[in-house]
Amino acid sequence: MKSLGCGRTLLYAIKNMYKCTYNVLNSIKISTSSGVRQGAPTSCLLFIIYVDKMIKMIKEAVPRDGFLGSLHVLMLMDDTVIMATNREACLRKLDAVLEYCEEYGMEINAKKTKFFVINSEPRDKIPLQAHEKKIDYSKKYLYLGSWFT
């Protein structure tokens, strides 16, 4: 946030807001050490700031992608779809995402992650392999209650 121009006072306030978070459940204190407070007014903004670099890394990997142009990602918080017009562009974008995840301590859940190709060829159905992650092919993909087919 400092690199985006946030001042010392704002950084201090946010840091203190997340510094000591305790949930009390039946008199047992549970300390949390990562993530943003769900439902808090700052949560969406903090997440956008957090993933901004990932979006930039994807755009650097593939500046323009066929008919998609510069539309690379659909994202609602952690529900994310990375779009590409071909297998090679998809692999470059996936590499950028995995590089970002390594840098910022995130991990993709490969079991929940799938890819599919519109107007696919037989070779497009081969699982994607990047950074020791295997992403399986799917004929369709459910995103926020709507099917991509």
mmCIF file of C-alpha atoms in Angstrom:
data_model
loop_
_atom_site.group_PDB
_atom_site.id
_atom_site.type_symbol
_atom_site.label_atom_id
_atom_site.label_comp_id
_atom_site.label_asym_id
_atom_site.label_seq_id
_atom_site.Cartn_x
_atom_site.Cartn_y
_atom_site.Cartn_z
ATOM 1 C CA MET A 1 0.000 0.000 0.000
ATOM 2 C CA LYS A 2 2.955 2.257 0.656
ATOM 3 C CA SER A 3 4.058 1.812 -2.972
ATOM 4 C CA LEU A 4 0.607 3.035 -4.057
ATOM 5 C CA GLY A 5 1.042 6.277 -2.132
ATOM 6 C CA CYS A 6 -0.875 5.502 1.071
ATOM 7 C CA GLY A 7 0.219 7.764 3.902
ATOM 8 C CA ARG A 8 1.694 6.724 7.225
ATOM 9 C CA THR A 9 -1.479 7.501 9.193
ATOM 10 C CA LEU A 10 -3.705 5.324 6.991
ATOM 11 C CA LEU A 11 -1.183 2.471 7.024
ATOM 12 C CA TYR A 12 -0.938 2.702 10.822
ATOM 13 C CA ALA A 13 -4.733 2.654 11.212
ATOM 14 C CA ILE A 14 -5.182 -0.385 8.947
ATOM 15 C CA LYS A 15 -2.277 -2.210 10.573
ATOM 16 C CA ASN A 16 -3.761 -1.667 14.033
ATOM 17 C CA MET A 17 -7.204 -2.684 12.857
ATOM 18 C CA TYR A 18 -5.853 -6.100 11.832
ATOM 19 C CA LYS A 19 -3.103 -6.408 14.452
ATOM 20 C CA CYS A 20 -5.091 -8.065 17.201
ATOM 21 C CA THR A 21 -8.152 -9.892 15.942
ATOM 22 C CA TYR A 22 -9.885 -12.303 18.287
ATOM 23 C CA ASN A 23 -13.074 -14.237 17.796
ATOM 24 C CA VAL A 24 -14.802 -15.398 20.941
ATOM 25 C CA LEU A 25 -16.698 -18.658 20.553
ATOM 26 C CA ASN A 26 -18.083 -20.247 23.705
ATOM 27 C CA SER A 27 -15.454 -18.432 25.808
ATOM 28 C CA ILE A 28 -12.562 -19.744 23.686
ATOM 29 C CA LYS A 29 -10.365 -17.092 22.071
ATOM 30 C CA ILE A 30 -9.302 -17.853 18.510
ATOM 31 C CA SER A 31 -6.550 -15.655 17.127
ATOM 32 C CA THR A 32 -6.409 -14.972 13.386
ATOM 33 C CA SER A 33 -3.237 -14.031 11.587
ATOM 34 C CA SER A 34 -4.137 -13.599 7.916
ATOM 35 C CA GLY A 35 -6.885 -12.455 5.607
ATOM 36 C CA VAL A 36 -9.237 -9.520 5.723
ATOM 37 C CA ARG A 37 -12.250 -9.147 7.978
ATOM 38 C CA GLN A 38 -15.221 -10.543 6.128
ATOM 39 C CA GLY A 39 -17.907 -7.915 5.653
ATOM 40 C CA ALA A 40 -15.771 -5.035 6.912
ATOM 41 C CA PRO A 41 -16.019 -1.823 4.857
ATOM 42 C CA THR A 42 -12.292 -1.973 4.100
ATOM 43 C CA SER A 43 -12.247 -5.617 2.957
ATOM 44 C CA CYS A 44 -13.116 -5.076 -0.721
ATOM 45 C CA LEU A 45 -10.678 -2.200 -1.099
ATOM 46 C CA LEU A 46 -7.865 -4.111 0.611
ATOM 47 C CA PHE A 47 -8.458 -7.141 -1.616
ATOM 48 C CA ILE A 48 -8.441 -4.978 -4.761
ATOM 49 C CA ILE A 49 -5.161 -3.411 -3.668
ATOM 50 C CA TYR A 50 -3.781 -6.883 -2.909
ATOM 51 C CA VAL A 51 -4.589 -8.386 -6.335
ATOM 52 C CA ASP A 52 -3.820 -5.274 -8.402
ATOM 53 C CA LYS A 53 -0.258 -6.456 -8.999
ATOM 54 C CA MET A 54 -1.512 -9.864 -10.170
ATOM 55 C CA ILE A 55 -3.681 -8.209 -12.823
ATOM 56 C CA LYS A 56 -0.691 -6.136 -13.965
ATOM 57 C CA MET A 57 1.494 -9.261 -14.139
ATOM 58 C CA ILE A 58 -1.105 -11.004 -16.328
ATOM 59 C CA LYS A 59 -1.289 -7.971 -18.637
ATOM 60 C CA GLU A 60 2.518 -7.939 -18.906
ATOM 61 C CA ALA A 61 2.535 -11.660 -19.784
ATOM 62 C CA VAL A 62 -0.113 -11.206 -22.512
ATOM 63 C CA PRO A 63 -0.766 -7.513 -23.336
ATOM 64 C CA ARG A 64 -3.608 -8.177 -25.811
ATOM 65 C CA ASP A 65 -5.283 -11.511 -26.399
ATOM 66 C CA GLY A 66 -7.204 -11.815 -29.658
ATOM 67 C CA PHE A 67 -10.891 -10.890 -29.456
ATOM 68 C CA LEU A 68 -10.587 -10.527 -25.654
ATOM 69 C CA GLY A 69 -8.257 -7.569 -26.105
ATOM 70 C CA SER A 70 -7.127 -6.554 -22.629
ATOM 71 C CA LEU A 71 -9.947 -8.426 -20.846
ATOM 72 C CA HIS A 72 -8.046 -11.167 -19.030
ATOM 73 C CA VAL A 73 -9.819 -11.744 -15.721
ATOM 74 C CA LEU A 74 -13.309 -11.880 -14.233
ATOM 75 C CA MET A 75 -13.055 -11.554 -10.479
ATOM 76 C CA LEU A 76 -15.408 -11.247 -7.544
ATOM 77 C CA MET A 77 -13.152 -11.440 -4.491
ATOM 78 C CA ASP A 78 -11.525 -14.891 -4.550
ATOM 79 C CA ASP A 79 -13.805 -16.309 -7.280
ATOM 80 C CA THR A 80 -11.678 -15.773 -10.354
ATOM 81 C CA VAL A 81 -11.806 -16.713 -14.038
ATOM 82 C CA ILE A 82 -8.744 -16.178 -16.214
ATOM 83 C CA MET A 83 -9.702 -16.004 -19.880
ATOM 84 C CA ALA A 84 -7.488 -16.681 -22.885
ATOM 85 C CA THR A 85 -8.026 -17.205 -26.597
ATOM 86 C CA ASN A 86 -5.591 -20.103 -26.892
ATOM 87 C CA ARG A 87 -3.651 -22.640 -24.853
ATOM 88 C CA GLU A 88 -0.333 -20.754 -25.036
ATOM 89 C CA ALA A 89 -1.853 -17.489 -23.777
ATOM 90 C CA CYS A 90 -3.604 -19.422 -21.012
ATOM 91 C CA LEU A 91 -0.289 -20.957 -19.905
ATOM 92 C CA ARG A 92 1.450 -17.554 -19.887
ATOM 93 C CA LYS A 93 -1.372 -16.074 -17.796
ATOM 94 C CA LEU A 94 -1.357 -19.064 -15.443
ATOM 95 C CA ASP A 95 2.423 -18.702 -15.023
ATOM 96 C CA ALA A 96 1.930 -15.032 -14.081
ATOM 97 C CA VAL A 97 -0.742 -15.932 -11.510
ATOM 98 C CA LEU A 98 1.387 -18.686 -9.978
ATOM 99 C CA GLU A 99 4.418 -16.376 -9.840
ATOM 100 C CA TYR A 100 2.265 -13.802 -8.029
ATOM 101 C CA CYS A 101 0.981 -16.471 -5.628
ATOM 102 C CA GLU A 102 4.527 -17.551 -4.778
ATOM 103 C CA GLU A 103 5.585 -13.947 -4.180
ATOM 104 C CA TYR A 104 2.623 -13.136 -1.902
ATOM 105 C CA GLY A 105 2.149 -16.421 -0.055
ATOM 106 C CA MET A 106 -1.016 -17.522 -1.810
ATOM 107 C CA GLU A 107 -1.821 -20.905 -3.277
ATOM 108 C CA ILE A 108 -4.191 -22.054 -5.998
ATOM 109 C CA ASN A 109 -6.444 -24.947 -5.026
ATOM 110 C CA ALA A 110 -5.735 -27.211 -8.011
ATOM 111 C CA LYS A 111 -8.660 -29.482 -7.085
ATOM 112 C CA LYS A 112 -11.117 -26.590 -7.532
ATOM 113 C CA THR A 113 -9.340 -25.131 -10.567
ATOM 114 C CA LYS A 114 -10.294 -26.190 -14.095
ATOM 115 C CA PHE A 115 -9.831 -24.893 -17.603
ATOM 116 C CA PHE A 116 -11.834 -25.204 -20.770
ATOM 117 C CA VAL A 117 -11.351 -24.055 -24.335
ATOM 118 C CA ILE A 118 -14.060 -22.695 -26.617
ATOM 119 C CA ASN A 119 -13.897 -24.380 -30.056
ATOM 120 C CA SER A 120 -11.278 -26.737 -28.634
ATOM 121 C CA GLU A 121 -9.000 -29.050 -30.542
ATOM 122 C CA PRO A 122 -7.995 -32.478 -29.170
ATOM 123 C CA ARG A 123 -4.633 -31.154 -27.867
ATOM 124 C CA ASP A 124 -6.463 -28.463 -25.866
ATOM 125 C CA LYS A 125 -7.852 -31.152 -23.553
ATOM 126 C CA ILE A 126 -4.401 -32.082 -22.223
ATOM 127 C CA PRO A 127 -4.099 -30.865 -18.602
ATOM 128 C CA LEU A 128 -2.141 -27.643 -18.100
ATOM 129 C CA GLN A 129 1.105 -27.987 -16.168
ATOM 130 C CA ALA A 130 2.747 -24.968 -14.551
ATOM 131 C CA HIS A 131 4.871 -24.513 -11.416
ATOM 132 C CA GLU A 132 4.250 -28.149 -10.395
ATOM 133 C CA LYS A 133 0.481 -27.551 -10.542
ATOM 134 C CA LYS A 134 -1.721 -29.673 -12.792
ATOM 135 C CA ILE A 135 -4.953 -28.052 -13.975
ATOM 136 C CA ASP A 136 -7.490 -30.456 -15.479
ATOM 137 C CA TYR A 137 -9.638 -29.837 -18.557
ATOM 138 C CA SER A 138 -13.409 -29.457 -18.199
ATOM 139 C CA LYS A 139 -16.137 -29.255 -20.854
ATOM 140 C CA LYS A 140 -17.876 -26.502 -18.862
ATOM 141 C CA TYR A 141 -17.185 -24.308 -15.831
ATOM 142 C CA LEU A 142 -19.550 -22.945 -13.163
ATOM 143 C CA TYR A 143 -18.724 -19.368 -12.127
ATOM 144 C CA LEU A 144 -20.924 -17.484 -9.652
ATOM 145 C CA GLY A 145 -23.932 -19.619 -10.537
ATOM 146 C CA SER A 146 -23.550 -19.330 -14.331
ATOM 147 C CA TRP A 147 -22.114 -21.955 -16.652
ATOM 148 C CA PHE A 148 -19.359 -21.187 -19.129
ATOM 149 C CA THR A 149 -19.750 -23.638 -22.026
#
